[in-house]
Amino acid sequence: MKLVVAVLKPFKLDEVREALADMGHLGVTVSEVRGCGRQQGRTEIYRGAEYAMNFLPKVKIEVAVPDDQMESVVEAIQATANTGRIGDGKIFVMTIADAVRIRTGERGQPAL
């Protein structure tokens, strides 16, 4: 099993969620986060004064998938979240040692 974590622009959330749902991945966790990468934030002007916005608003999506579906999930997220501009985000893939469904006690892939 793999945990796919994607950090992306907030306005892309609905498109990515729909792409994952179309693939049958309905269970996702979404968090509002702030961060910066190579773009190093941006500057904004408020009432004539310039402010540095070092951390930009992002959305983090986490989805647990079977090993054989990991590549297609990564490709779907990448294709859907891509705007071609700096700050599109990152996708991370981690191995899951085990999963347990709290309600039933199922373990492993059936718990997904």
CSV table of N, CA and C in Angstrom, one decimal:
chain,number,residue,atom,x,y,z
A,1,MET,N,0.8,-1.2,0.0
A,1,MET,CA,0.0,0.0,0.0
A,1,MET,C,0.9,1.2,0.0
A,2,LYS,N,0.4,2.3,-0.6
A,2,LYS,CA,1.1,3.6,-0.7
A,2,LYS,C,0.2,4.7,-0.2
A,3,LEU,N,0.9,5.7,0.4
A,3,LEU,CA,0.2,6.9,0.7
A,3,LEU,C,0.7,8.0,-0.2
A,4,VAL,N,-0.2,8.5,-1.0
A,4,VAL,CA,0.1,9.6,-2.0
A,4,VAL,C,-0.3,10.9,-1.3
A,5,VAL,N,0.7,11.8,-1.2
A,5,VAL,CA,0.4,13.1,-0.6
A,5,VAL,C,0.7,14.2,-1.7
A,6,ALA,N,-0.2,15.0,-1.9
A,6,ALA,CA,0.0,16.1,-2.9
A,6,ALA,C,-0.3,17.4,-2.3
A,7,VAL,N,0.6,18.4,-2.5
A,7,VAL,CA,0.5,19.7,-2.1
A,7,VAL,C,0.3,20.6,-3.3
A,8,LEU,N,-0.9,21.3,-3.4
A,8,LEU,CA,-1.2,21.9,-4.7
A,8,LEU,C,-1.9,23.2,-4.4
A,9,LYS,N,-2.2,24.0,-5.5
A,9,LYS,CA,-2.9,25.2,-5.4
A,9,LYS,C,-4.4,25.0,-5.0
A,10,PRO,N,-4.9,25.8,-4.1
A,10,PRO,CA,-6.3,25.6,-3.6
A,10,PRO,C,-7.4,25.5,-4.7
A,11,PHE,N,-7.3,26.3,-5.7
A,11,PHE,CA,-8.3,26.3,-6.7
A,11,PHE,C,-8.3,25.0,-7.6
A,12,LYS,N,-7.3,24.2,-7.5
A,12,LYS,CA,-7.3,22.9,-8.2
A,12,LYS,C,-7.9,21.7,-7.4
A,13,LEU,N,-8.3,22.0,-6.2
A,13,LEU,CA,-8.8,20.9,-5.3
A,13,LEU,C,-9.9,20.2,-5.9
A,14,ASP,N,-11.0,20.9,-6.3
A,14,ASP,CA,-12.2,20.2,-6.8
A,14,ASP,C,-11.9,19.3,-8.1
A,15,GLU,N,-11.0,19.8,-9.0
A,15,GLU,CA,-10.7,19.1,-10.1
A,15,GLU,C,-9.9,17.8,-9.8
A,16,VAL,N,-9.0,17.9,-8.8
A,16,VAL,CA,-8.2,16.7,-8.4
A,16,VAL,C,-9.1,15.7,-7.7
A,17,ARG,N,-10.0,16.2,-6.8
A,17,ARG,CA,-10.9,15.3,-6.1
A,17,ARG,C,-11.8,14.6,-7.1
A,18,GLU,N,-12.3,15.3,-8.1
A,18,GLU,CA,-13.2,14.6,-9.1
A,18,GLU,C,-12.4,13.6,-9.9
A,19,ALA,N,-11.2,13.9,-10.2
A,19,ALA,CA,-10.4,12.9,-11.0
A,19,ALA,C,-10.1,11.7,-10.1
A,20,LEU,N,-9.9,11.8,-8.8
A,20,LEU,CA,-9.7,10.7,-8.0
A,20,LEU,C,-11.0,9.9,-7.8
A,21,ALA,N,-12.1,10.6,-7.7
A,21,ALA,CA,-13.4,9.9,-7.5
A,21,ALA,C,-13.7,9.2,-8.8
A,22,ASP,N,-13.4,9.7,-9.9
A,22,ASP,CA,-13.7,9.0,-11.2
A,22,ASP,C,-12.9,7.7,-11.3
A,23,MET,N,-11.7,7.6,-10.6
A,23,MET,CA,-10.9,6.4,-10.5
A,23,MET,C,-11.3,5.5,-9.4
A,24,GLY,N,-12.3,5.9,-8.6
A,24,GLY,CA,-12.8,5.0,-7.6
A,24,GLY,C,-12.2,5.3,-6.2
A,25,HIS,N,-11.4,6.4,-6.1
A,25,HIS,CA,-10.8,6.7,-4.8
A,25,HIS,C,-11.6,7.8,-4.1
A,26,LEU,N,-12.5,7.4,-3.3
A,26,LEU,CA,-13.4,8.3,-2.7
A,26,LEU,C,-12.9,8.8,-1.3
A,27,GLY,N,-12.0,8.0,-0.7
A,27,GLY,CA,-11.5,8.3,0.6
A,27,GLY,C,-10.2,9.2,0.5
A,28,VAL,N,-10.4,10.5,0.7
A,28,VAL,CA,-9.2,11.4,0.7
A,28,VAL,C,-9.3,12.2,1.9
A,29,THR,N,-8.1,12.7,2.4
A,29,THR,CA,-8.0,13.6,3.5
A,29,THR,C,-7.5,14.9,2.9
A,30,VAL,N,-8.1,16.0,3.2
A,30,VAL,CA,-7.7,17.3,2.7
A,30,VAL,C,-7.4,18.3,3.9
A,31,SER,N,-6.3,19.0,3.8
A,31,SER,CA,-5.9,19.9,4.8
A,31,SER,C,-5.5,21.2,4.1
A,32,GLU,N,-5.9,22.3,4.8
A,32,GLU,CA,-5.4,23.6,4.3
A,32,GLU,C,-4.0,23.9,4.9
A,33,VAL,N,-3.0,24.1,4.1
A,33,VAL,CA,-1.7,24.3,4.6
A,33,VAL,C,-1.1,25.6,4.0
A,34,ARG,N,0.1,26.0,4.5
A,34,ARG,CA,0.8,27.2,4.0
A,34,ARG,C,2.2,26.7,3.8
A,35,GLY,N,2.8,27.2,2.7
A,35,GLY,CA,4.2,26.8,2.5
A,35,GLY,C,4.8,27.6,1.3
A,36,CYS,N,6.1,27.4,1.1
A,36,CYS,CA,6.8,28.0,-0.1
A,36,CYS,C,7.8,27.0,-0.6
A,37,GLY,N,8.1,27.2,-1.8
A,37,GLY,CA,9.1,26.4,-2.5
A,37,GLY,C,10.1,27.3,-3.2
A,38,ARG,N,10.4,27.0,-4.4
A,38,ARG,CA,11.3,27.8,-5.2
A,38,ARG,C,10.8,29.2,-5.4
A,39,GLN,N,9.5,29.4,-5.4
A,39,GLN,CA,9.0,30.8,-5.7
A,39,GLN,C,9.2,31.7,-4.5
A,40,GLN,N,9.5,31.2,-3.3
A,40,GLN,CA,9.9,32.0,-2.2
A,40,GLN,C,8.8,33.0,-1.8
A,41,GLY,N,7.6,32.7,-2.0
A,41,GLY,CA,6.5,33.6,-1.6
A,41,GLY,C,6.3,34.7,-2.6
A,42,ARG,N,5.6,35.7,-2.2
A,42,ARG,CA,5.4,36.9,-3.1
A,42,ARG,C,5.2,38.1,-2.2
A,43,THR,N,5.2,39.3,-2.8
A,43,THR,CA,5.0,40.5,-2.1
A,43,THR,C,3.7,41.1,-2.5
A,44,GLU,N,3.0,41.7,-1.6
A,44,GLU,CA,1.7,42.3,-1.8
A,44,GLU,C,1.8,43.7,-1.3
A,45,ILE,N,1.0,44.6,-1.8
A,45,ILE,CA,0.9,46.0,-1.4
A,45,ILE,C,-0.5,46.2,-0.7
A,46,TYR,N,-0.4,46.6,0.6
A,46,TYR,CA,-1.7,46.9,1.3
A,46,TYR,C,-1.6,48.3,1.9
A,47,ARG,N,-2.5,49.1,1.5
A,47,ARG,CA,-2.6,50.5,1.9
A,47,ARG,C,-1.2,51.2,1.7
A,48,GLY,N,-0.6,51.0,0.6
A,48,GLY,CA,0.6,51.7,0.2
A,48,GLY,C,1.9,51.1,0.8
A,49,ALA,N,1.8,50.1,1.6
A,49,ALA,CA,3.0,49.4,2.2
A,49,ALA,C,3.1,48.1,1.6
A,50,GLU,N,4.4,47.7,1.3
A,50,GLU,CA,4.7,46.4,0.7
A,50,GLU,C,4.9,45.4,1.8
A,51,TYR,N,4.3,44.2,1.7
A,51,TYR,CA,4.4,43.1,2.7
A,51,TYR,C,4.9,41.9,2.0
A,52,ALA,N,5.8,41.1,2.6
A,52,ALA,CA,6.2,39.9,2.1
A,52,ALA,C,5.3,38.8,2.5
A,53,MET,N,4.8,38.0,1.6
A,53,MET,CA,4.0,36.8,1.9
A,53,MET,C,4.9,35.6,1.7
A,54,ASN,N,5.6,35.2,2.8
A,54,ASN,CA,6.6,34.2,2.6
A,54,ASN,C,5.9,32.8,2.5
A,55,PHE,N,4.8,32.6,3.1
A,55,PHE,CA,4.1,31.3,3.0
A,55,PHE,C,2.8,31.5,2.2
A,56,LEU,N,2.7,30.7,1.2
A,56,LEU,CA,1.5,30.8,0.3
A,56,LEU,C,0.5,29.8,0.7
A,57,PRO,N,-0.8,30.1,0.6
A,57,PRO,CA,-1.9,29.1,0.9
A,57,PRO,C,-1.8,27.9,-0.1
A,58,LYS,N,-1.9,26.7,0.4
A,58,LYS,CA,-1.9,25.5,-0.4
A,58,LYS,C,-2.9,24.5,0.2
A,59,VAL,N,-3.2,23.5,-0.5
A,59,VAL,CA,-4.0,22.4,-0.1
A,59,VAL,C,-3.2,21.1,-0.1
A,60,LYS,N,-3.3,20.3,0.9
A,60,LYS,CA,-2.6,19.0,1.0
A,60,LYS,C,-3.7,17.9,0.9
A,61,ILE,N,-3.5,17.0,-0.1
A,61,ILE,CA,-4.4,15.9,-0.3
A,61,ILE,C,-3.7,14.6,0.1
A,62,GLU,N,-4.3,13.8,0.8
A,62,GLU,CA,-3.6,12.5,1.2
A,62,GLU,C,-4.6,11.4,0.8
A,63,VAL,N,-4.1,10.4,0.0
A,63,VAL,CA,-5.0,9.3,-0.4
A,63,VAL,C,-4.1,8.0,-0.3
A,64,ALA,N,-4.7,7.0,0.4
A,64,ALA,CA,-4.0,5.7,0.5
A,64,ALA,C,-4.5,4.8,-0.6
A,65,VAL,N,-3.6,4.2,-1.4
A,65,VAL,CA,-4.0,3.3,-2.5
A,65,VAL,C,-3.2,2.0,-2.5
A,66,PRO,N,-3.7,1.0,-3.2
A,66,PRO,CA,-3.0,-0.2,-3.4
A,66,PRO,C,-1.7,0.1,-4.3
A,67,ASP,N,-0.7,-0.7,-4.1
A,67,ASP,CA,0.5,-0.6,-4.9
A,67,ASP,C,0.3,-0.5,-6.4
A,68,ASP,N,-0.6,-1.3,-6.9
A,68,ASP,CA,-0.8,-1.4,-8.4
A,68,ASP,C,-1.5,-0.2,-8.9
A,69,GLN,N,-2.1,0.7,-8.1
A,69,GLN,CA,-2.8,1.8,-8.5
A,69,GLN,C,-2.1,3.1,-8.3
A,70,MET,N,-0.9,3.1,-7.6
A,70,MET,CA,-0.2,4.2,-7.2
A,70,MET,C,0.2,5.1,-8.4
A,71,GLU,N,0.7,4.5,-9.4
A,71,GLU,CA,1.2,5.3,-10.6
A,71,GLU,C,0.1,6.0,-11.3
A,72,SER,N,-1.0,5.3,-11.5
A,72,SER,CA,-2.2,6.0,-12.1
A,72,SER,C,-2.7,7.2,-11.3
A,73,VAL,N,-2.7,7.0,-10.0
A,73,VAL,CA,-3.2,8.1,-9.1
A,73,VAL,C,-2.2,9.3,-9.2
A,74,VAL,N,-0.9,9.0,-9.2
A,74,VAL,CA,0.1,10.1,-9.3
A,74,VAL,C,-0.1,10.8,-10.6
A,75,GLU,N,-0.2,10.1,-11.7
A,75,GLU,CA,-0.4,10.7,-13.0
A,75,GLU,C,-1.7,11.5,-13.1
A,76,ALA,N,-2.8,11.0,-12.5
A,76,ALA,CA,-4.0,11.8,-12.5
A,76,ALA,C,-3.9,13.1,-11.7
A,77,ILE,N,-3.3,13.0,-10.6
A,77,ILE,CA,-3.1,14.3,-9.8
A,77,ILE,C,-2.2,15.2,-10.5
A,78,GLN,N,-1.1,14.7,-11.1
A,78,GLN,CA,-0.1,15.6,-11.8
A,78,GLN,C,-0.8,16.3,-13.0
A,79,ALA,N,-1.6,15.5,-13.8
A,79,ALA,CA,-2.2,16.1,-15.0
A,79,ALA,C,-3.3,17.1,-14.6
A,80,THR,N,-4.0,16.8,-13.5
A,80,THR,CA,-5.1,17.7,-13.2
A,80,THR,C,-4.7,18.9,-12.4
A,81,ALA,N,-3.7,18.8,-11.6
A,81,ALA,CA,-3.2,20.0,-10.8
A,81,ALA,C,-2.3,20.9,-11.6
A,82,ASN,N,-1.8,20.5,-12.7
A,82,ASN,CA,-0.8,21.2,-13.5
A,82,ASN,C,-1.4,22.4,-14.2
A,83,THR,N,-0.8,23.6,-13.9
A,83,THR,CA,-1.2,24.9,-14.5
A,83,THR,C,0.0,25.3,-15.4
A,84,GLY,N,1.1,24.7,-15.3
A,84,GLY,CA,2.3,25.2,-16.0
A,84,GLY,C,3.0,26.4,-15.4
A,85,ARG,N,2.6,26.8,-14.2
A,85,ARG,CA,3.2,27.9,-13.6
A,85,ARG,C,4.0,27.5,-12.3
A,86,ILE,N,4.8,28.4,-11.9
A,86,ILE,CA,5.6,28.2,-10.7
A,86,ILE,C,4.6,28.0,-9.5
A,87,GLY,N,4.9,27.1,-8.6
A,87,GLY,CA,4.0,26.9,-7.4
A,87,GLY,C,2.9,25.9,-7.6
A,88,ASP,N,3.0,25.1,-8.7
A,88,ASP,CA,1.9,24.1,-8.9
A,88,ASP,C,1.9,23.1,-7.8
A,89,GLY,N,3.0,22.8,-7.1
A,89,GLY,CA,3.0,21.9,-6.0
A,89,GLY,C,3.9,20.7,-6.2
A,90,LYS,N,3.8,19.7,-5.3
A,90,LYS,CA,4.6,18.5,-5.3
A,90,LYS,C,3.7,17.3,-4.9
A,91,ILE,N,4.2,16.2,-5.3
A,91,ILE,CA,3.5,14.9,-5.0
A,91,ILE,C,4.6,14.0,-4.3
A,92,PHE,N,4.2,13.5,-3.2
A,92,PHE,CA,5.1,12.6,-2.5
A,92,PHE,C,4.4,11.2,-2.3
A,93,VAL,N,5.2,10.1,-2.4
A,93,VAL,CA,4.7,8.8,-2.3
A,93,VAL,C,5.4,8.1,-1.2
A,94,MET,N,4.7,7.5,-0.2
A,94,MET,CA,5.3,6.8,0.9
A,94,MET,C,4.7,5.4,1.1
A,95,THR,N,5.4,4.5,1.6
A,95,THR,CA,4.9,3.2,1.8
A,95,THR,C,4.2,3.1,3.1
A,96,ILE,N,3.0,2.4,3.1
A,96,ILE,CA,2.2,2.2,4.3
A,96,ILE,C,2.5,0.8,4.8
A,97,ALA,N,2.9,0.7,6.1
A,97,ALA,CA,3.2,-0.6,6.7
A,97,ALA,C,1.9,-1.4,7.0
A,98,ASP,N,0.9,-0.7,7.4
A,98,ASP,CA,-0.4,-1.3,7.8
A,98,ASP,C,-1.5,-0.3,7.8
A,99,ALA,N,-2.7,-0.7,7.7
A,99,ALA,CA,-3.9,0.1,7.8
A,99,ALA,C,-4.9,-0.7,8.6
A,100,VAL,N,-5.6,0.0,9.5
A,100,VAL,CA,-6.7,-0.6,10.3
A,100,VAL,C,-8.0,0.2,10.2
A,101,ARG,N,-9.0,-0.5,9.8
A,101,ARG,CA,-10.3,0.2,9.8
A,101,ARG,C,-10.9,0.1,11.2
A,102,ILE,N,-11.1,1.2,11.8
A,102,ILE,CA,-11.4,1.3,13.3
A,102,ILE,C,-12.8,0.6,13.5
A,103,ARG,N,-13.7,0.8,12.7
A,103,ARG,CA,-15.1,0.2,12.9
A,103,ARG,C,-15.1,-1.3,12.9
A,104,THR,N,-14.4,-1.9,11.9
A,104,THR,CA,-14.5,-3.4,11.7
A,104,THR,C,-13.3,-4.1,12.2
A,105,GLY,N,-12.1,-3.4,12.3
A,105,GLY,CA,-10.9,-4.1,12.6
A,105,GLY,C,-10.2,-4.7,11.4
A,106,GLU,N,-10.7,-4.5,10.2
A,106,GLU,CA,-10.0,-5.0,9.0
A,106,GLU,C,-8.6,-4.4,9.0
A,107,ARG,N,-7.7,-5.2,8.4
A,107,ARG,CA,-6.3,-4.7,8.3
A,107,ARG,C,-5.8,-4.9,6.9
A,108,GLY,N,-4.8,-4.1,6.6
A,108,GLY,CA,-4.2,-4.1,5.3
A,108,GLY,C,-5.0,-3.5,4.2
A,109,GLN,N,-4.9,-4.0,3.0
A,109,GLN,CA,-5.5,-3.4,1.8
A,109,GLN,C,-7.1,-3.4,2.0
A,110,PRO,N,-7.7,-4.4,2.6
A,110,PRO,CA,-9.2,-4.3,2.7
A,110,PRO,C,-9.6,-3.1,3.6
A,111,ALA,N,-8.8,-2.6,4.4
A,111,ALA,CA,-9.1,-1.5,5.3
A,111,ALA,C,-9.1,-0.1,4.5
A,112,LEU,N,-8.6,-0.2,3.3
A,112,LEU,CA,-8.6,1.1,2.5
A,112,LEU,C,-10.0,1.4,2.0
